[in-house]
Amino acid sequence: MYRFLLTPRWWGINVFVLLAIPFCVFMGSWQLSRFEGRVHDSRAATEQAASDKKEAARPLATMLPVDKATSGRRVSVHGQYGKQLLVPGRQLDDRSGFYVLTLLRTDSGKALPVVRGWLPGTADAAKAPAPPTGEVTVTGALQASETPGDNGVSATGGLPAGQTAAISSASLVNLVPYQLYDAWITLDQGDSGMKAVPATVPQGTGLDLKAFQNLGYTGEWFVFAGFVVFMWFRLLRREAEAVRDAALGLVPQEEAAPAPVSAP
């Protein structure tokens, strides 16, 4: 009954199934490993953030460039405050407000963006406290440059003078007259009565939308594998029933074609 499996048509179907199932299982397993990796990174980042609050601050130069291992670590920087900017549209404790960002000019000749704190309401330079004068040493959590459009960072341009949408060297290079570090810090304690801005986990380590997309893709690939198996069995059953019905003479006869008319 199953000799039809040796026909060229079924050879093609069988080869497709034998290739499709392992491919779907492989892709599903790969997406699952991506999700598990993000879960592990999220746990590690949370544990690191908790330990970073207790460890001694380190010199900035020893923690650059910023990566998953150094993001959120406490650093200490010495210098003088310079130009001040506002970062509008930032949420904190479910309230809308803005960051007060001040450039710290260091002995290296470069300036480091420092988020001195957060204030509620619309960004207004009159509300922002002036930075301390003279030599200062600041301590805060090291952060990587932001990318517009990610993690709630606005990609809107055309802001008023003295404001920036993203805290990054690429965004600030045309706004300040300093060479810049490709990093920034948020102070452990808000300056001049402002609220401290908590450090964020490194990009790609949190349980964000991309992480759950990986989990969704995992389910899709395994469903595809099951669908291939289901369709193969369905085709096999239908073909076997057709062969059995033909053997028992149960195949309905096709309508007879009209007999040709003979010439007189």
mmCIF file with all atom_site columns, C-alpha atoms in Angstrom, residues 37-55 68-73 143 199-208:
data_model
loop_
_atom_site.group_PDB
_atom_site.id
_atom_site.type_symbol
_atom_site.label_atom_id
_atom_site.label_alt_id
_atom_site.label_comp_id
_atom_site.label_asym_id
_atom_site.label_entity_id
_atom_site.label_seq_id
_atom_site.pdbx_PDB_ins_code
_atom_site.Cartn_x
_atom_site.Cartn_y
_atom_site.Cartn_z
_atom_site.occupancy
_atom_site.B_iso_or_equiv
_atom_site.pdbx_formal_charge
_atom_site.auth_seq_id
_atom_site.auth_comp_id
_atom_site.auth_asym_id
_atom_site.auth_atom_id
_atom_site.pdbx_PDB_model_num
ATOM 1  C CA . GLY A 1 37  ? 21.251 34.646 27.407 1.00 0.00 ? 37  GLY A CA 1
ATOM 2  C CA . ARG A 1 38  ? 19.289 37.875 27.900 1.00 0.00 ? 38  ARG A CA 1
ATOM 3  C CA . VAL A 1 39  ? 17.761 36.494 31.109 1.00 0.00 ? 39  VAL A CA 1
ATOM 4  C CA . HIS A 1 40  ? 21.241 35.633 32.383 1.00 0.00 ? 40  HIS A CA 1
ATOM 5  C CA . ASP A 1 41  ? 22.592 39.064 31.404 1.00 0.00 ? 41  ASP A CA 1
ATOM 6  C CA . SER A 1 42  ? 19.638 40.747 33.133 1.00 0.00 ? 42  SER A CA 1
ATOM 7  C CA . ARG A 1 43  ? 20.280 38.860 36.362 1.00 0.00 ? 43  ARG A CA 1
ATOM 8  C CA . ALA A 1 44  ? 23.995 39.581 36.167 1.00 0.00 ? 44  ALA A CA 1
ATOM 9  C CA . ALA A 1 45  ? 23.349 43.283 35.525 1.00 0.00 ? 45  ALA A CA 1
ATOM 10 C CA . THR A 1 46  ? 20.960 43.471 38.488 1.00 0.00 ? 46  THR A CA 1
ATOM 11 C CA . GLU A 1 47  ? 23.455 41.761 40.784 1.00 0.00 ? 47  GLU A CA 1
ATOM 12 C CA . GLN A 1 48  ? 26.237 43.999 39.495 1.00 0.00 ? 48  GLN A CA 1
ATOM 13 C CA . ALA A 1 49  ? 24.168 47.139 40.068 1.00 0.00 ? 49  ALA A CA 1
ATOM 14 C CA . ALA A 1 50  ? 23.556 46.066 43.672 1.00 0.00 ? 50  ALA A CA 1
ATOM 15 C CA . SER A 1 51  ? 27.241 45.363 44.275 1.00 0.00 ? 51  SER A CA 1
ATOM 16 C CA . ASP A 1 52  ? 28.375 48.532 42.491 1.00 0.00 ? 52  ASP A CA 1
ATOM 17 C CA . LYS A 1 53  ? 26.637 50.679 45.116 1.00 0.00 ? 53  LYS A CA 1
ATOM 18 C CA . LYS A 1 54  ? 28.876 49.151 47.772 1.00 0.00 ? 54  LYS A CA 1
ATOM 19 C CA . GLU A 1 55  ? 32.208 49.011 45.970 1.00 0.00 ? 55  GLU A CA 1
ATOM 20 C CA . LYS A 1 68  ? 28.571 45.288 29.613 1.00 0.00 ? 68  LYS A CA 1
ATOM 21 C CA . ALA A 1 69  ? 31.250 44.685 32.236 1.00 0.00 ? 69  ALA A CA 1
ATOM 22 C CA . THR A 1 70  ? 31.830 48.360 33.092 1.00 0.00 ? 70  THR A CA 1
ATOM 23 C CA . SER A 1 71  ? 28.421 49.934 32.518 1.00 0.00 ? 71  SER A CA 1
ATOM 24 C CA . GLY A 1 72  ? 26.902 50.948 35.832 1.00 0.00 ? 72  GLY A CA 1
ATOM 25 C CA . ARG A 1 73  ? 30.193 50.710 37.736 1.00 0.00 ? 73  ARG A CA 1
ATOM 26 C CA . GLN A 1 143 ? 26.958 54.882 31.392 1.00 0.00 ? 143 GLN A CA 1
ATOM 27 C CA . ALA A 1 199 ? 21.767 54.056 36.318 1.00 0.00 ? 199 ALA A CA 1
ATOM 28 C CA . THR A 1 200 ? 20.327 51.925 33.539 1.00 0.00 ? 200 THR A CA 1
ATOM 29 C CA . VAL A 1 201 ? 21.372 48.389 32.678 1.00 0.00 ? 201 VAL A CA 1
ATOM 30 C CA . PRO A 1 202 ? 23.606 47.939 29.616 1.00 0.00 ? 202 PRO A CA 1
ATOM 31 C CA . GLN A 1 203 ? 21.785 47.852 26.301 1.00 0.00 ? 203 GLN A CA 1
ATOM 32 C CA . GLY A 1 204 ? 20.837 44.334 25.240 1.00 0.00 ? 204 GLY A CA 1
ATOM 33 C CA . THR A 1 205 ? 20.929 42.861 28.761 1.00 0.00 ? 205 THR A CA 1
ATOM 34 C CA . GLY A 1 206 ? 17.435 43.640 30.028 1.00 0.00 ? 206 GLY A CA 1
ATOM 35 C CA . LEU A 1 207 ? 14.181 41.728 29.566 1.00 0.00 ? 207 LEU A CA 1
ATOM 36 C CA . ASP A 1 208 ? 12.978 44.186 26.963 1.00 0.00 ? 208 ASP A CA 1
#
